[in-house]
Each structure stands twice: as C-alpha cells, then as structure tokens.
Amino acid sequence: MINNKRVVVGMSGGVDSTVAAYELKRMGYEVIGVNMRLWQDPYLEDAHLMHEGGCCSLSAVEDARRVCAQIGIPFYALDFKAVFKETVVDYFIDSYEKGETPNPCIACNKFVKFDALLEKAKQLGAYYVATGHYAKIDFNEASQRYEIHQSDAVEKDQTYALYNLTQAQLAHILMPLGSFKSKDEVRAIAAQFDIQIAGKSDSQEICFIPDDDYVGFLSRNGNSEMREGDFVSTSGDVLGKHQGIARYTVGQRKGLGVTFGKPMYVVGIDVVNNRVILGDNEAVFSETVYADTVNFIPFEDFKDGYACQAKIRYSAQAASCKLYHHKQGIKVVFEMPQRAVTPGQAIVFYDDTLLIGGGTIRKHKK
Amino acid sequence: MHKERQVGTFKMDKIYLDNAGTTRVRDNVLKTMSSFFSTNFDARTTEKILSEARQRIIELLGASQYDVFFTSCGSEANNIALNVMADLIRKSAGRRRIFYTAIEHASIYRTVESNAFEDFERIRLAVDRIGMPLHHNEIDGQGGAATMMYVNNEIGSILPVYKWIDTFKSANILTHVDAVQALGHIKLTLDILGADFVTLSAHKIHGPKGLGILLVKHELAPFVEQILRCYTINMPYVMGFVTALEARYKAMTEHLEHAAMLKTYIITRLKQIHQEIKIIGFEAVDSEKSVSAIINVQLPYLEGDSIVIGCDMAGIAVSSGSACSSGTMQASHVIKALGFSEAEAKRCFRISTSDFTTVEEVDRMLEVLCTMLEPFEERERNDQQ
C-alpha cells in the first residue's frame, strides 16, 4: 500500500535537509531519512579526501544518521552510485568535451533526486520525496496543475535548478523550506540539533569535485586528452595558444594565460577545430538564445511571443524576454542583450516569482 | 514465540530472520559462559579446561588429525589460514598461485585480491547458476593454494568440497575450507574432508560473537603458531562454543527438520504471493545440496534493500547483499557471480531462519512483503487495462 502520509527525505546531515525532515515530522508525516550514496572520483576516494566535509563524504552519513536519531525518524543510506555516474558524471564529462559548460545539479535533480529516489520512495511505500530545496510547490486549482514558486527567502531561492520537474513528479514532491522567510529562520530551528557545521563546506560548487579542481577531474576521468590549440579572434586571427578547451567557459577573462592589449573574454568554443574564440567586452553580449530539451510547468505549451523573464545562469538577474518556437526547441529574444550566454547552461523562465520552465542553451547570437 | 524484550535501554521486539548473519546466544550457552566468566581460574586449571574443550571439539567434528586454534572471529581465522598458506608456498618450490571461488566471503576474496597476494597468480573459479564451481584445467601438479567455502552464506548452496579437496590435494595444492556456514547444518567429519585448514565461527550456531575456530592439520600447526598474535584465550567463549555445538549436535535432526519445514512453507507461500518470485540457489529441500535455513529470494519490482528497509520499519530483520562502510546495500557479488545482471542481483534478499523462528514470524514478514508488492501489482494491472 502506498501511504500518502509517508515521505522519504534526502538527508545530507546539513541544516536544510535536517529542518525539512523535522518540519515534515511536526506536520504529522511519517518521515524516513535517506542519505544518497553517490559516485565519487576513485582518485579522491583512494586518497581519502572524500572522508571529511562535503555533502557526499562518509562523515555526512554519520551526521545524517545522528540528526535522524534526534528527530526520531528511521535512517538509511542508499546506493545511487550507478545512476549518478551515468546521468550526472558522464553527462558532465561529455558536456565539457563538447565545448559546453554543464550544470550537474540540474541533471542530478532530474535523474537522481526526483527520478531514481522517487522510484525508491515508491518501493518503500512512500507517496512523497522531500528535499531541503528553497522553493514552493503549489497546486493551482484553476489550471489543475502543480506550480513552483520562488522561495520567500529570495537570496536562497533554488528554483533555477528545478525547471525540469514534470507534473507527474511534482505530485509526489514536498519542499517544506519554501515558505521560510530567511535562512536565519531555518538555522534557528536547526539550532536544537547536533549538526556538525564545522568541516561542512556547503559552498562547494560540485559535490563530486570536492577540491574544486574540475580540470584535474576531467584529465583523470575524461575520455579525450586536453589538447593545446589556438585562441582566435572573432574574425579568425590566431591570438595565442590555449591549454585545452575544457579549461574555458564563455565570459571568462582571468586565467587565459595570455595577455592582450585590452581586456579579452572567451566568447565561444569551437570544438571541431579545437579553438577558443576571444572577443572584447562587446562581443560577450547576445540578444538571442536558442535552447532545447525544454520543459514548462504551469502549461504544456505557449504562444509565440510569450513575454516573461529569463535567467541565463543560477546567479543571473531575471531579464525580460519573449519566447518563440524554433525547430525542436525554442528561441528566446531578450529586450536587453545578456552577458556571457553559455552553451550547456540552463535558461530558466519566470513570470515574476512563478517558475515557468526552462531549457538547455545551445546557441546564441547578437 | 515472538515477544518484546527489554535489554538495557533498548527495547527489542524484532522478528529476526537474519540468522546467517549472526544468532542470539542460547540460554544454556549463556549460563555456561556466565559461570566461567565469574570464576577465577589459575593458569594450570585454565590450560586443563581449554585442553578438554579442544578434545571435545575434535571429537564432535571428527578432527583427530587437527590442532584447534581460537581466533577473534571467522574472518581472522580465514585471514590466518590464507597468510600461512602464502608463506608456506613462498618458502617452497610450489607455484605461487591461489585458487578461490567467485562466491567466497569478503574476508577471503578481499584478502586474496589484496596486496598480500600480489606476488601470486590469483585464479578465480567461476560458478554455475547455483554456485557450483566449474572445472579449471590449470589444477595440475605444480602446487599452490586453494580456498573454498563449504556452504555459501547468501544462497545456502553446499559446494562439493570433498571432491574439490581431493582434486586439489592430488595436485599438491594446499587447501583451506571456510566452513562457517556449514557448521551446525551439516555433520562435519574433518578427518575425511581432509582440508589442511578449516574455519568455523561460534556465533552462527547460537554461540558467542567474537570467537572463530581455525582447525589446522597437525603437521602445519607450528606455522600457525609462528604468526599467531599474543593473547589470552577467551576461555568462557570457548566453553560457550562447546556448549552451543553440543546442543546443536544433540538436536541436529530436529534442527534440520525445523529448517526444512520453514523453507518449504516460505517457498510455498512466496509462490502464492507472486508468480515472478524466484528462489536463487536450490529451491527444493535437499540436505545434500543446500542448507535449508538460508533462502535467497528474487522479487519482481522491488530491490532487496527496499525489502530490508520495509521489514526493518516493521520490526523484522532480513538481509540483502553486503553492507559497505556507509551501511549501503550493494548488489551482491555472489548473485552476480551466478550469472545474474546487476539489476537482477539488486532485486534479491535473504531470509535465514533459526531453531527459534516460528511460522507466525515468517507470516508477519510475508505480510510486509505483500503490502510492499501490492502497489506495483496494481500499477501493472492498470497498465494492462
């Protein structure tokens, strides 16, 4: 029997997931705490670099186990290594090798947290999966659809990474932190639990690269070697040598290893010719963005010319734009040109605080 | 009968169906150990008690050609046997190679595959669908070592160790048998089995945890003594083991009948619950081929760790695969070695019964299983409509 009061909560042992589990228990749910064991770089695992700090470390399992005992809920560590490797790590590597800049958190949400974990929750007789994401899920009676709204704690909002969620998934997801006004409110509740704040770097960019050295990671785990190639100007003139395309991302200025007479930025990556294209500040701006693998939440489809706001990266300001259908995907035309539109990253749409949907950026032009 | 027990600050009302993992101590074993724990014995008396205990073990196991060593667990005994064999081969003219099956316990395969054997050729014997090792044509007269379990801990299959030990011996190969899961389910006569080393463990037969027994052929015993750590033998545990072994041997027929009854009952019920439920290993009750107390079940829809969790939340202990350092269940290397895919191996779990297991307890576990399968059956019915 599927119990619609039973919920599986992904627990990292940190503040957010602990408070999420605690809140659900307080609301009367039957809560099961789960720590997802994910794939780790064998090199770092061997060097025992993964055992301290970070949400995927062994100490995180013990932290999660301890807070679950304090909350008074059962706790289990579950193995998601294979699915994580396949859908997140391999995608991450492929994306860089294609000259794009991946977003592994979005892939993890789509394939691991809200797919594999949701499937596991069903096996455990739970109706819901819950996480400590800062986002609000509502059911709109008028449209009969689930909607995602930005968190009331605006600076913590995590809706950007949730645009892929489908109606079928949303019916089974709870995010109890969405209505908290600030992280301080969450911390105040967390204060009663024995959470090891020390040694937990939640600012980590990518959980499977705890040392933040993604270039080192790619050279150990990638399929193709990092090959030296040319920096070229937008008109094709050779400007110098680069150290392998995976080291560069659109908009990057620092770390090019070559100095020019004026500030130069990465404006594109040409995988076929193994070239990194550089341009001046002007050249980093684009008005039109093409995206595919799109998903929309409050509706299935839109009319060409649909006006909304879009973020081209997690930290970007939402900017006014219009959406048009284009081949298999969409075309987004911004009112004001956007800086450093990066293929591989997500473009995410909002109507004020309502998350409309998003897609993967493939191309852009002036 | 199943009832709640208050132990220290812990309240336990678990139904325990993980007896191949460990077993609770029998009441008379506890009584024996308690009296030996709470009495002072001088060195001479202790020596005498241990000597008599060894003698009794030798009698019960038909092991007159063996010396008895006590270790802290079965894994330590396995480790010592492997290391002594390796040292002996290094000192001899024999070929540096070790045969082991693909379904050995972690304490065997991890040691064999570790640096300790890096100068050895490691020959892993493949097994068939029920765990029987397949012939290997490199078993010639050039020496080496071999280790083989008597009974597999996950599927209960009895390996043809008599035949294999003969084959290895005639090829001048040193032999070790890990008989941890055979003890108490099969009447052992080690003199006839003839392996050079045999491992046993006390806690699988309602003896104490923390006592392994390594039996070593007389002529090889001095080599074990050389590498044994210095320690005080846990004499009360040894006495507990002897008591547990005597109790089991006295009631072997009843034990086997009870286990066979439960296996038949469990499998019959499982087949009624869902036609796609499969038994891994020997399905029929046959004391020549498998230990009835171990039943490995493959489910449709559900992964083994889901069943372990679902049962745990209902106060029932079963097991799946082997736990890694984080406590995660990983797909069993044993089931994979039988030729099942990763996904198939993940859908397996183990029920292991004891003399204390009742039909009511089994029913409770099967009820949980039914509850967990129900939504998936419903989903399938809906999909078909």
mmCIF file of C-alpha atoms in Angstrom, chain A residues 1-2 6 30 32 37 58 61-62 65 74-82 119-120 122-125, chain B residues 301-303 305-307 309-310 312-313 324-331 346 371-372 374-376 379:
data_model
loop_
_atom_site.group_PDB
_atom_site.id
_atom_site.type_symbol
_atom_site.label_atom_id
_atom_site.label_comp_id
_atom_site.label_asym_id
_atom_site.label_seq_id
_atom_site.Cartn_x
_atom_site.Cartn_y
_atom_site.Cartn_z
ATOM 1 C CA MET A 1 0.000 0.000 0.000
ATOM 2 C CA ILE A 2 1.267 3.485 -0.828
ATOM 3 C CA ARG A 6 4.788 8.612 4.313
ATOM 4 C CA GLU A 30 5.733 9.534 8.659
ATOM 5 C CA ILE A 32 12.068 8.244 6.504
ATOM 6 C CA ARG A 37 25.431 7.492 -1.650
ATOM 7 C CA LEU A 58 31.317 9.369 4.805
ATOM 8 C CA VAL A 61 26.319 9.734 6.508
ATOM 9 C CA GLU A 62 27.094 9.747 10.201
ATOM 10 C CA ARG A 65 22.225 9.273 10.957
ATOM 11 C CA PRO A 74 14.392 5.954 10.787
ATOM 12 C CA PHE A 75 17.509 6.483 8.695
ATOM 13 C CA TYR A 76 19.016 4.512 5.825
ATOM 14 C CA ALA A 77 21.945 5.063 3.477
ATOM 15 C CA LEU A 78 21.067 4.055 -0.071
ATOM 16 C CA ASP A 79 23.265 3.335 -3.047
ATOM 17 C CA PHE A 80 22.680 5.583 -6.076
ATOM 18 C CA LYS A 81 26.225 5.362 -7.409
ATOM 19 C CA ALA A 82 25.457 3.767 -10.764
ATOM 20 C CA GLU A 119 11.142 5.391 -7.613
ATOM 21 C CA LYS A 120 12.860 4.113 -4.473
ATOM 22 C CA LYS A 122 7.548 4.183 -4.083
ATOM 23 C CA GLN A 123 9.249 0.867 -3.309
ATOM 24 C CA LEU A 124 9.289 1.944 0.330
ATOM 25 C CA GLY A 125 5.562 2.669 0.221
ATOM 26 C CA TYR B 301 9.533 -4.706 -8.850
ATOM 27 C CA LEU B 302 11.333 -4.348 -5.537
ATOM 28 C CA GLU B 303 15.024 -4.081 -4.751
ATOM 29 C CA ASP B 305 17.418 -3.068 0.117
ATOM 30 C CA SER B 306 13.831 -1.794 -0.135
ATOM 31 C CA ILE B 307 12.620 -5.042 1.432
ATOM 32 C CA ILE B 309 14.134 -1.267 4.932
ATOM 33 C CA GLY B 310 10.427 -2.080 4.723
ATOM 34 C CA ASP B 312 13.155 -3.051 9.357
ATOM 35 C CA MET B 313 10.443 -0.420 9.768
ATOM 36 C CA CYS B 324 29.660 -1.214 2.642
ATOM 37 C CA SER B 325 31.325 1.237 5.023
ATOM 38 C CA SER B 326 28.434 3.686 4.836
ATOM 39 C CA GLY B 327 25.858 0.996 5.543
ATOM 40 C CA THR B 328 24.629 0.976 1.961
ATOM 41 C CA MET B 329 23.498 -2.276 0.450
ATOM 42 C CA GLN B 330 25.269 -3.043 -2.780
ATOM 43 C CA ALA B 331 24.309 -5.658 -5.319
ATOM 44 C CA LYS B 346 19.709 -5.882 -6.715
ATOM 45 C CA THR B 371 1.979 -4.900 1.355
ATOM 46 C CA MET B 372 5.085 -3.669 -0.413
ATOM 47 C CA GLU B 374 0.703 -4.502 -3.819
ATOM 48 C CA PRO B 375 1.004 -1.002 -5.352
ATOM 49 C CA PHE B 376 3.260 -2.362 -8.097
ATOM 50 C CA ARG B 379 0.135 -0.392 -11.331
#
